[in-house]
Tab-separated table of C-alpha atoms and ligand atoms in Angstrom:
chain	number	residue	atom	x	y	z
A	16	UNK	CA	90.365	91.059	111.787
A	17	UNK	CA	92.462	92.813	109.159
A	18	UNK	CA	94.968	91.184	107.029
A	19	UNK	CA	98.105	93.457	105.822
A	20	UNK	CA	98.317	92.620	102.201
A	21	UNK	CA	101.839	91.544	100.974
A	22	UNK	CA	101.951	94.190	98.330
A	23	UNK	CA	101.744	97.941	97.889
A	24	UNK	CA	101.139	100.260	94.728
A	25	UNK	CA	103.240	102.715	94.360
A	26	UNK	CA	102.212	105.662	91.323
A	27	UNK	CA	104.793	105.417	88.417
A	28	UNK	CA	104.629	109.235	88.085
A	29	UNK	CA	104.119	111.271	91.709
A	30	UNK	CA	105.481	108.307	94.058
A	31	UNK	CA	102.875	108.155	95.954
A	32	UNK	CA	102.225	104.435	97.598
A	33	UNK	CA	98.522	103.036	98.135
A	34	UNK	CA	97.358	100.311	100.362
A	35	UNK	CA	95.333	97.871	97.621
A	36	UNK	CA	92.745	97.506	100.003
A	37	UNK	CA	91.854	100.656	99.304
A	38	UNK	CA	93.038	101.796	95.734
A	39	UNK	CA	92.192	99.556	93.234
A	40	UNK	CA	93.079	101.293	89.618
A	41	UNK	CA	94.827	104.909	89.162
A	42	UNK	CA	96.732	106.978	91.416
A	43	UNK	CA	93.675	109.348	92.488
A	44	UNK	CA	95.718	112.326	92.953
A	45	UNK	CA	97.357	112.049	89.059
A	46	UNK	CA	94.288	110.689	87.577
A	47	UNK	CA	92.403	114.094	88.614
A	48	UNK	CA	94.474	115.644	86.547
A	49	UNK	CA	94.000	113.313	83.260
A	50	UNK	CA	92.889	115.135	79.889
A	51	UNK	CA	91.431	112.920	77.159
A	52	UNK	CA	94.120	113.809	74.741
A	53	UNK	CA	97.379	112.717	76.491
A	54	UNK	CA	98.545	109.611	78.177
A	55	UNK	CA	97.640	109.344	81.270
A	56	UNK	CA	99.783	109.495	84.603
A	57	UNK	CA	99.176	107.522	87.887
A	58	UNK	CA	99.530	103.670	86.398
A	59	UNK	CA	100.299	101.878	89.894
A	60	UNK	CA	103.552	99.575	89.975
A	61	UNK	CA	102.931	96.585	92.282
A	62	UNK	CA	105.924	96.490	94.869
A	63	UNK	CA	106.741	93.530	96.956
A	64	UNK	CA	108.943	93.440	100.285
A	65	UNK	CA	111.877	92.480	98.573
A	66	UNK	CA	114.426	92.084	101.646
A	67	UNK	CA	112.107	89.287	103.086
A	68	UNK	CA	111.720	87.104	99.603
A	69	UNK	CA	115.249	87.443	98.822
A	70	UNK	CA	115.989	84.914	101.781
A	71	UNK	CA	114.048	82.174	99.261
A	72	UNK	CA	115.793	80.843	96.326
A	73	UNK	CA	114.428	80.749	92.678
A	74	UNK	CA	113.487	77.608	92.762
A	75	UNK	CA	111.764	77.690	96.083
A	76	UNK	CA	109.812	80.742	94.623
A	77	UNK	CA	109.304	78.815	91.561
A	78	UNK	CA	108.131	75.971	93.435
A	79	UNK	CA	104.931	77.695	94.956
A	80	UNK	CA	104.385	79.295	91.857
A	81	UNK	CA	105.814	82.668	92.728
A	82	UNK	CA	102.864	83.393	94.942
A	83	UNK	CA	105.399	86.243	96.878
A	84	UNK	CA	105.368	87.819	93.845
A	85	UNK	CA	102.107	87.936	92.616
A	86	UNK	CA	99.544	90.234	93.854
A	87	UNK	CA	96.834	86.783	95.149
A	88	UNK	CA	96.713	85.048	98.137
A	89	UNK	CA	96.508	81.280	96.459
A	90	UNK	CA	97.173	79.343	93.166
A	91	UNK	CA	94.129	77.662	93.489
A	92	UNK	CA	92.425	80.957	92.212
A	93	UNK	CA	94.051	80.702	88.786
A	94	UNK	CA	92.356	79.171	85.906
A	95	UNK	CA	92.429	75.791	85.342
A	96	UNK	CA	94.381	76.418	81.958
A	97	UNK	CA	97.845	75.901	81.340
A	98	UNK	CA	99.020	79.776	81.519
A	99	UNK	CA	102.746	80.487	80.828
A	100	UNK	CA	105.352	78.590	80.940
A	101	UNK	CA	105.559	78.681	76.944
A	102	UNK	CA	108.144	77.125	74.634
A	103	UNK	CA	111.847	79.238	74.354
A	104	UNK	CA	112.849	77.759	70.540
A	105	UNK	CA	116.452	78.243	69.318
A	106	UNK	CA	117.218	79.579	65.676
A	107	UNK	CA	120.187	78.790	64.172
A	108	UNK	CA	119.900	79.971	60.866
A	109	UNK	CA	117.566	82.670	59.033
A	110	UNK	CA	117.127	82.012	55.345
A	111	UNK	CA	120.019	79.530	55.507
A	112	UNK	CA	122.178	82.382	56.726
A	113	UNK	CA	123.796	82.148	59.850
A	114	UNK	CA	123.565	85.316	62.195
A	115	UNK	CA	125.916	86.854	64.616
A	116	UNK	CA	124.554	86.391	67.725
A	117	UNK	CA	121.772	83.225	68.810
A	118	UNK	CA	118.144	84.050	68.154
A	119	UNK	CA	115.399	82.434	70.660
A	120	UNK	CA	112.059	82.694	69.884
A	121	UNK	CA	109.876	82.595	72.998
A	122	UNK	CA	106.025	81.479	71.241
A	123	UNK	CA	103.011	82.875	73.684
A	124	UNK	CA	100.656	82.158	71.143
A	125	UNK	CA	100.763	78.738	73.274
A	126	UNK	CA	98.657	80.436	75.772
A	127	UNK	CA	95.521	78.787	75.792
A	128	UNK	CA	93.308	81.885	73.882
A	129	UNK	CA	96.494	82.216	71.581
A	130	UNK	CA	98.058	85.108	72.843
A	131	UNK	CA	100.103	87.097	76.000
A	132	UNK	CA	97.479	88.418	77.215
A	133	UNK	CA	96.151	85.036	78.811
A	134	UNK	CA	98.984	85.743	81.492
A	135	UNK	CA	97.429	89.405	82.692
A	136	UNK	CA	93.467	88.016	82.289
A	137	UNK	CA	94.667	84.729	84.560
A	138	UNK	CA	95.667	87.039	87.486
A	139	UNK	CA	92.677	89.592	86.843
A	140	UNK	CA	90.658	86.699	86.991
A	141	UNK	CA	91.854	85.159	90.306
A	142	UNK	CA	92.307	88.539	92.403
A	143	UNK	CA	88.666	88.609	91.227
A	144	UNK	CA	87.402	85.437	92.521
A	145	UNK	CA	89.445	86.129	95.686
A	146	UNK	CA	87.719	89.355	96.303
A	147	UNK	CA	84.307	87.255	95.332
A	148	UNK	CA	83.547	89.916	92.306
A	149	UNK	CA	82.092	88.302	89.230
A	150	UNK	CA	81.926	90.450	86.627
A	151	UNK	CA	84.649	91.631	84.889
A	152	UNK	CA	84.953	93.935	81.974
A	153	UNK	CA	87.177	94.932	79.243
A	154	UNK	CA	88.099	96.954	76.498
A	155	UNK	CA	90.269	95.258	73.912
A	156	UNK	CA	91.798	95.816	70.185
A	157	UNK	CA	90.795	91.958	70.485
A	158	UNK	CA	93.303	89.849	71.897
A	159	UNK	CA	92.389	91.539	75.556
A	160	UNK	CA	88.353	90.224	75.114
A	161	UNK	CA	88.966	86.974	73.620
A	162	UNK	CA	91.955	86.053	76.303
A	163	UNK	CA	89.315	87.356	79.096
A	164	UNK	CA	86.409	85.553	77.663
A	165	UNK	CA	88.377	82.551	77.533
A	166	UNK	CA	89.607	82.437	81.145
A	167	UNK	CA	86.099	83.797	82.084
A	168	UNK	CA	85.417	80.587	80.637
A	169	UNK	CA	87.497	78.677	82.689
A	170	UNK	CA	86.372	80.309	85.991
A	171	UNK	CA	82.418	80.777	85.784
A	172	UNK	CA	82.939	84.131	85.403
A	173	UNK	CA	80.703	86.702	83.374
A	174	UNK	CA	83.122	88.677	80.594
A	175	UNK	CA	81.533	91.747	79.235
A	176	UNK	CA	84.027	92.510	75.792
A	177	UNK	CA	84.055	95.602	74.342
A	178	UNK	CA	85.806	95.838	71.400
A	179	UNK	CA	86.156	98.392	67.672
A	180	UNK	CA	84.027	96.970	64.997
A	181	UNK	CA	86.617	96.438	63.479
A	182	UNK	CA	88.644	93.657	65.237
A	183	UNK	CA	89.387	90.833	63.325
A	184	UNK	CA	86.740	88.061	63.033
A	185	UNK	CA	88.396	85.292	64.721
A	186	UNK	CA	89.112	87.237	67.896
A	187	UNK	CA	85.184	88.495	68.243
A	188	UNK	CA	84.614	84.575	67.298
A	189	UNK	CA	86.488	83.172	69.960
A	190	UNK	CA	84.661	85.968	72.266
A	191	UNK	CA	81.079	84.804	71.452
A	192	UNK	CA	82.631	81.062	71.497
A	193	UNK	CA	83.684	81.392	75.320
A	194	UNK	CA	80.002	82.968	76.000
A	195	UNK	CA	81.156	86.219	76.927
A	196	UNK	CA	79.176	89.438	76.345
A	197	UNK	CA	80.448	91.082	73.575
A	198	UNK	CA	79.782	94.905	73.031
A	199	UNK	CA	81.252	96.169	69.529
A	200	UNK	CA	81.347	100.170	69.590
A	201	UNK	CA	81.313	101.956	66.702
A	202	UNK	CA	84.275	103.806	67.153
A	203	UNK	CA	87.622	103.363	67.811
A	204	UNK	CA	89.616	101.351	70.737
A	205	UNK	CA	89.978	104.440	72.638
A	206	UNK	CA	86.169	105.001	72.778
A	207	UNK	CA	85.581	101.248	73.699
A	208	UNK	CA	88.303	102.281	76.118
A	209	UNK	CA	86.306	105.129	78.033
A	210	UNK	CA	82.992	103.328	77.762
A	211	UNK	CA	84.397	100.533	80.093
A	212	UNK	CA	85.812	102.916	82.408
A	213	UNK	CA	82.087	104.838	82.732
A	214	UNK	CA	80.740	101.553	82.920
A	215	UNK	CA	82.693	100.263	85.776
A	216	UNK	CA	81.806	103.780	87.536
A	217	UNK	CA	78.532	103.639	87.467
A	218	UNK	CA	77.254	99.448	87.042
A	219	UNK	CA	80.319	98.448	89.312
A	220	UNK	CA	81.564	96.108	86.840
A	221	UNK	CA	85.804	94.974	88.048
A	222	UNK	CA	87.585	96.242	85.416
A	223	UNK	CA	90.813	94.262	83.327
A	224	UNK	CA	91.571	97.517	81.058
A	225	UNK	CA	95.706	97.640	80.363
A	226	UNK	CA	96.931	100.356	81.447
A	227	UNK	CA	94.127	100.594	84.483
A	228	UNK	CA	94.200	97.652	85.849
A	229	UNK	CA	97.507	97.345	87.997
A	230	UNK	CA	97.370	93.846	88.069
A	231	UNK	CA	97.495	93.387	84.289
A	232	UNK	CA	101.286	94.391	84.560
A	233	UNK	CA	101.841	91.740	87.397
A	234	UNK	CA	100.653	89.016	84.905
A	235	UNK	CA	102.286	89.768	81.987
A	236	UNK	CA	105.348	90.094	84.039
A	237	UNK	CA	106.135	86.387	84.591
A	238	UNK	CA	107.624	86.111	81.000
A	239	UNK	CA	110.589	87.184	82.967
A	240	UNK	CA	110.937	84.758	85.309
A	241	UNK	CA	110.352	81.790	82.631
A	242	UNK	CA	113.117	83.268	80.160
A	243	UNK	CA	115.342	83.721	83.112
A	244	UNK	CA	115.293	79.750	83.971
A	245	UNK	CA	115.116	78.359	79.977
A	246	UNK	CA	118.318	80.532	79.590
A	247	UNK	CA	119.565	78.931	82.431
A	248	UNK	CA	119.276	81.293	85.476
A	249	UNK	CA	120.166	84.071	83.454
A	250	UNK	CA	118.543	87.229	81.364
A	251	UNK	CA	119.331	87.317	77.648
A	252	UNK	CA	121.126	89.954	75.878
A	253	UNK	CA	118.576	91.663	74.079
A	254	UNK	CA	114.551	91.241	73.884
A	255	UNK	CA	112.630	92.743	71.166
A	256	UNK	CA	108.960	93.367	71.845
A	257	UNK	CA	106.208	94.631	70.319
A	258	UNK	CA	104.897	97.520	71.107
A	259	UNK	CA	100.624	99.307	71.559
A	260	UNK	CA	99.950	100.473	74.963
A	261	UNK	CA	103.248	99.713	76.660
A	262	UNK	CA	101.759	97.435	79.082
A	263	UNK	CA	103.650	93.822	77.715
A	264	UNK	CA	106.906	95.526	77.420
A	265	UNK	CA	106.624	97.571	81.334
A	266	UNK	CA	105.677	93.438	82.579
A	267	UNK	CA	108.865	92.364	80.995
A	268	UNK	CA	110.641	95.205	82.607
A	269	UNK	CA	108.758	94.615	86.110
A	270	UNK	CA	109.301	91.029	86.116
A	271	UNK	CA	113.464	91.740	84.916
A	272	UNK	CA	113.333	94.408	88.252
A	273	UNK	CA	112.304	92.015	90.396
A	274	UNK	CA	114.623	89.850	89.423
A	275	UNK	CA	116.960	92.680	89.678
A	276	UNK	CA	115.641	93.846	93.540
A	277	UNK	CA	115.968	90.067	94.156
A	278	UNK	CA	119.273	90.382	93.881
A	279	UNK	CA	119.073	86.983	91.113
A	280	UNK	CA	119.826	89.108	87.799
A	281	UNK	CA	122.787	92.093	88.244
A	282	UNK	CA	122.062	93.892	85.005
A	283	UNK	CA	118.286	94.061	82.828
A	284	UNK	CA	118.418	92.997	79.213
A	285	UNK	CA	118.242	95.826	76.622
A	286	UNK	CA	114.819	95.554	76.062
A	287	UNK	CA	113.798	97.183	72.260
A	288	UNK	CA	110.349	98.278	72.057
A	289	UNK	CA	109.079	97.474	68.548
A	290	UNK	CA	106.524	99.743	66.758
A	291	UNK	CA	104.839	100.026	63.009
A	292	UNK	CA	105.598	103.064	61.821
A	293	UNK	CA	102.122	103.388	61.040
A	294	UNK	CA	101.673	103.783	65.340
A	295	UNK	CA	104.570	104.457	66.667
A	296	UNK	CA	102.936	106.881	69.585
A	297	UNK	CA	105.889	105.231	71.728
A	298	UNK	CA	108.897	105.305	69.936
A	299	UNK	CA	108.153	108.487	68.206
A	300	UNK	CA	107.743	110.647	71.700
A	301	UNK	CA	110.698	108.867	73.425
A	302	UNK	CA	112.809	111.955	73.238
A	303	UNK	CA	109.532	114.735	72.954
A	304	UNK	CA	109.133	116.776	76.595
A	305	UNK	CA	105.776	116.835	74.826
A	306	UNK	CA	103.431	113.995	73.792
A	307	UNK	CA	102.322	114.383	70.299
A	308	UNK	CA	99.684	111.897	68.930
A	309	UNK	CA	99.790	110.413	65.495
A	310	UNK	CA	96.751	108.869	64.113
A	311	UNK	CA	97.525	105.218	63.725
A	312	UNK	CA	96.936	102.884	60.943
A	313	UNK	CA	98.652	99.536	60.824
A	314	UNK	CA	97.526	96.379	59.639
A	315	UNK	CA	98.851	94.955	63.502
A	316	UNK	CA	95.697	95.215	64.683
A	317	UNK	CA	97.039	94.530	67.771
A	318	UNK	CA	99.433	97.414	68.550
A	319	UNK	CA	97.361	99.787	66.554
A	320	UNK	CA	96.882	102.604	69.674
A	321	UNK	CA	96.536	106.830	69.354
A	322	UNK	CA	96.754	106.696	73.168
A	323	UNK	CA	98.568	104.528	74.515
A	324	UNK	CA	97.362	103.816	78.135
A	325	UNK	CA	100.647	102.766	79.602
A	326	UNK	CA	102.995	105.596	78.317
A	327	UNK	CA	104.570	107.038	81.401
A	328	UNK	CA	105.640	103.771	82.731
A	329	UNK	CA	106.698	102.557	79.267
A	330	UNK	CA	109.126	105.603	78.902
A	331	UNK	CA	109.975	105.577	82.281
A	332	UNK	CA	111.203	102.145	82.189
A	333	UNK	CA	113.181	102.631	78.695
A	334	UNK	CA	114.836	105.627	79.432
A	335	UNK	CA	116.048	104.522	83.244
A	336	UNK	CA	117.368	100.885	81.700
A	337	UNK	CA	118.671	102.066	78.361
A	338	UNK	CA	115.821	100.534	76.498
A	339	UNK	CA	115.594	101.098	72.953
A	340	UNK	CA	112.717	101.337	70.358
A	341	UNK	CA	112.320	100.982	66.497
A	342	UNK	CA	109.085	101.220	64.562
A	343	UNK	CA	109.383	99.152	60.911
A	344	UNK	CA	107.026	99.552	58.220
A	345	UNK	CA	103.922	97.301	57.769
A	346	UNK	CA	105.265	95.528	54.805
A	347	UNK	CA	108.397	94.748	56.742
A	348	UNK	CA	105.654	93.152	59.286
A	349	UNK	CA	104.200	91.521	56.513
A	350	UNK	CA	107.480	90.234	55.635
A	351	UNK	CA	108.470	89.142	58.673
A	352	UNK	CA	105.786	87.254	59.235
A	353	UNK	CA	106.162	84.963	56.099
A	354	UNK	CA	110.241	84.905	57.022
A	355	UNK	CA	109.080	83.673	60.836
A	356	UNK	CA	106.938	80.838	59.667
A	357	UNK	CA	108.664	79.954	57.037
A	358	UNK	CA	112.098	79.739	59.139
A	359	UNK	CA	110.295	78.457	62.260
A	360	UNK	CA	107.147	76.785	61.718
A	361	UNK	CA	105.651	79.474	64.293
A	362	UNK	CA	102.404	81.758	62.280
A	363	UNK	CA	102.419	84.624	64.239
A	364	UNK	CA	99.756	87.584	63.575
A	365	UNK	CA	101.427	90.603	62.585
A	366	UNK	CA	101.325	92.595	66.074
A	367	UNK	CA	104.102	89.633	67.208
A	368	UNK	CA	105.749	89.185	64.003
A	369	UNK	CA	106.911	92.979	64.264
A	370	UNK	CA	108.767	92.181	66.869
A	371	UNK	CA	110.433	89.406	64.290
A	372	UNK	CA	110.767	92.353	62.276
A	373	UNK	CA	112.569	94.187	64.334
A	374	UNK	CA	115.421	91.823	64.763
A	375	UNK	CA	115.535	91.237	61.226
A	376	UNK	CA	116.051	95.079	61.107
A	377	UNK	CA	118.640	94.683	63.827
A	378	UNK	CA	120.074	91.483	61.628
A	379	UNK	CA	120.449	93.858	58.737
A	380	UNK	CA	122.405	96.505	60.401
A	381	UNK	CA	124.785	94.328	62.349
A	382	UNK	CA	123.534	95.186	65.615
A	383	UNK	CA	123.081	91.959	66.871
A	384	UNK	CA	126.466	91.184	68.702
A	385	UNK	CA	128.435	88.350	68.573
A	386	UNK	CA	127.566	85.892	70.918
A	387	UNK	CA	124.848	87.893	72.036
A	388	UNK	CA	121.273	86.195	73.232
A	389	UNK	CA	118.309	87.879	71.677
A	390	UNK	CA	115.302	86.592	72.440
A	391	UNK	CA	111.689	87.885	70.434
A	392	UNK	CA	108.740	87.607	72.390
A	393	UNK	CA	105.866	86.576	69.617
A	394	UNK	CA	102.929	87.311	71.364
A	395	UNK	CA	99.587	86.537	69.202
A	396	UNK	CA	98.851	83.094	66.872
A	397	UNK	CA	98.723	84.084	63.100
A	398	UNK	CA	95.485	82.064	63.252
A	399	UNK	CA	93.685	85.316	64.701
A	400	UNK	CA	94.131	87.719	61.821
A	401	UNK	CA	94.229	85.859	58.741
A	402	UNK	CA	92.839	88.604	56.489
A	403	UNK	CA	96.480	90.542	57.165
A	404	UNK	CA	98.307	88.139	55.676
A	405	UNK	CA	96.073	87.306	52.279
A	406	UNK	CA	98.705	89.710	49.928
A	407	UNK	CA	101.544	87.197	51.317
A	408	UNK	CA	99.687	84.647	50.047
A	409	UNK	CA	97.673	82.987	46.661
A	410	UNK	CA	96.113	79.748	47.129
A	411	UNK	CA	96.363	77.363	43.589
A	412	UNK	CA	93.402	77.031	42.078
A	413	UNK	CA	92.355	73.224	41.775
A	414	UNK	CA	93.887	70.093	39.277
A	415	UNK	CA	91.794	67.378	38.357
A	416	UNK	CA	93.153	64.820	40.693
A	417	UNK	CA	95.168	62.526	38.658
A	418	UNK	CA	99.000	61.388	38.509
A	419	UNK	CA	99.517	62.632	34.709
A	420	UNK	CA	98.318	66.478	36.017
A	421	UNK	CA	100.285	66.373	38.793
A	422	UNK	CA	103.535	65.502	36.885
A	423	UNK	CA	102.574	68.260	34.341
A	424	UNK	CA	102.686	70.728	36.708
A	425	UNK	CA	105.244	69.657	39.689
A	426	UNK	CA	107.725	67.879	37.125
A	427	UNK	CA	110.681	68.396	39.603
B	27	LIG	C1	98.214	93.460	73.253
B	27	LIG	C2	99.188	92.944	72.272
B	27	LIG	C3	100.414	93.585	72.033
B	27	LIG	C4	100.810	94.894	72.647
B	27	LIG	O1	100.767	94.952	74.037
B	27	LIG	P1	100.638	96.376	74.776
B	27	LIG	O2	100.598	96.045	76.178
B	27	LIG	O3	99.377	96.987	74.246
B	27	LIG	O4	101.826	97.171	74.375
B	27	LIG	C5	101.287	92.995	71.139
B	27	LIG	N1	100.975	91.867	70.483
B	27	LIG	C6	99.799	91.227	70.672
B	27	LIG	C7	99.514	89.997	69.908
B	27	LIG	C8	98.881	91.738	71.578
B	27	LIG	O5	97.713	91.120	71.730
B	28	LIG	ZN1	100.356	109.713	91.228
């Protein structure tokens, strides 16, 4: 007996569609043609028979966890973990100063690893057990490895991480905490990047990589449908996101379209695609026929990409909704991030707290509207990357612990 799955791929850059029975990562035909140098074409964009789930309302979809739009067959496959469904906070004031339009901070460092990523390694990790497959490798700047080793975790699954030597500590911690494999190449993302791929070739191993995986874009897509019912079935304004391979801000777009196909949303937010100038292989090639790659170096760890995997989608999705992308300077990062906690009470690590930075840059040149509902997707726990943050910072040295001290130096 063969089942007819309920989904299709369809190849962001030549059209062509693919039964998922049969493909399971790239468009063959555009992947051929793939040169190390350049992004590369044939990302698959999960479509759903639209006309048949539009008959359902949103809360009927939301009630059996919006299995028709997810690419498994049961909820039962997902990690035990609470996944999603993260706090929406409302700032009123920045520095005491009121701003023109209302400011909603949506905090995915909630996620149970700490970052957005938890939402594409949950469905990874259930299509997985679903297709009985074990195994499942990943390359990662960090966040990628330690959300995958976490839900890995969760499942009785084996993780195998591989990661730049470089990551920051906590995230390989929280990788060798979960008991996942972890494989630190010396060399840079993109090399831990093509390693996987070889290794999934030739040991098997199901792969997670962003930008590979189709079903990473499916999971990080349900941001969408959460903001859409804390704003109270409706799609904010504007949504500023930060910015590596592409891959968070195309699942905010995908989950926006469906919403959109669905007939539920008539118009998709102005999404703005935030960047450090320091990698800004996005923003910077918007308008280029041509992509040109710029060595990155950024202390966002995070978005810090040469290649980044998702490209064509990413541009494809900004240019056909009017999208629109900044990069900032790391010290604006930086400065954001002290601003953000300070303001908020949410530590974000510097990869999220760009895309604070970017509204504050948005703040600064009146281009928030009046009235208008901007929400900025913080996407990674400042508790992962504390080392970025130590210039922010000086920790007192110690008092002798008496009253008299004290008063001497606090006296107001
Ligand atoms: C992965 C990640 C990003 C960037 O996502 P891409 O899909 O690579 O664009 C941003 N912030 C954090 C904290 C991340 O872990
Ligand atoms: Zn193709």
């Amino acid at each position: 007996m063969t089942t007819t799955p309920k989904f299709q791929y369809k190849c962001n850059d030549c059209g062509a569609t693919y039964n998922p029975l049969e493909i399971q990562y790239m468009c063959p035909e555009c992947n051929k043609k793939n040169t190390a140098n350049q992004p590369p074409k044939g990302v698959l964009k999960t479509i759903y028979d639209y006309e048949s789930i539009k008959q359902q309302t949103f809360d009927s979809l939301k009630s059996r966890g919006f299995l028709d739009l997810l690419p498994i067959k049961n909820s039962e496959s997902l990690p035990n973990l609470a996944i999603g469904q993260t706090p929406l906070y409302t700032l009123d004031k920045i520095d005491n100063e009121e701003t023109e339009g209302t400011i909603l901070i949506k905090d995915d460092a909630q996620n149970p690893t700490f970052s957005y990523k938890d939402r594409a390694s949950a469905i990874v990790s259930a299509y997985a057990k679903e297709q009985e497959i074990n195994t499942i490798v990943t390359a990662s700047t960090g966040n990628a490895g330690s959300s995958l080793a976490g839900i890995c975790a969760a499942q009785g699954q084996q993780g195998i991480i591989m990661v730049p030597a470089s990551a920051p500590v906590a995230k390989l911690t929280q990788i060798l905490m979960y008991g996942a494999t972890l494989i630190p190449v010396d060399g840079t993302y993109d090399d831990a990047f093509d390693l996987s791929i070889k290794a999934t070739e030739e040991l098997g191993w199901y792969n997670r990589n962003t930008g590979f995986n189709p079903l990473t874009i499916e999971g990080k897509k349900t941001v969408a449908f959460e903001l859409y019912e804390q704003m109270g079935y409706q799609a904010p304004d504007r949504i500023f996101v930060p910015v590596g391979d592409g891959v968070i801000i195309s699942g905010v777009y995908k989950g926006f379209e469906d919403l959109l196909k669905l007939g539920l949303i008539e118009k998709m937010p102005t999404i703005v695609a935030v960047q450090s100038t320091g990698s800004d292989n996005i923003a910077r090639n918007l308008s280029n026929s041509e992509f040109v790659v710029k060595q990155s170096n950024t202390i966002a760890d995070s978005i810090s990409v040469d290649i980044p995997r998702n490209y064509h989608m990413a541009k494809n999705f900004i240019t056909s909704y009017n999208g629109e992308a900044i990069a900032i300077e790391d010290n604006e990062i930086l400065e954001a991030s002290y601003k953000l906690s300070k303001n908020t009470g949410v530590f974000a690590e510097p990869a999220a707290a760009a895309a604070f930075g970017g509204l504050l840059h948005y703040k600064k040149h009146s281009k928030l509207d009046k009235g208008s509902k901007n929400v900025v997707l913080l996407t990674g726990s400042g508790l992962k990357d504390l080392k970025a943050v130590q210039k922010m910072i000086q920790i007192p040295a110690p008092i002798m612990p008496n009253i008299d001290n004290l008063k001497k130096i606090y006296h107001d």
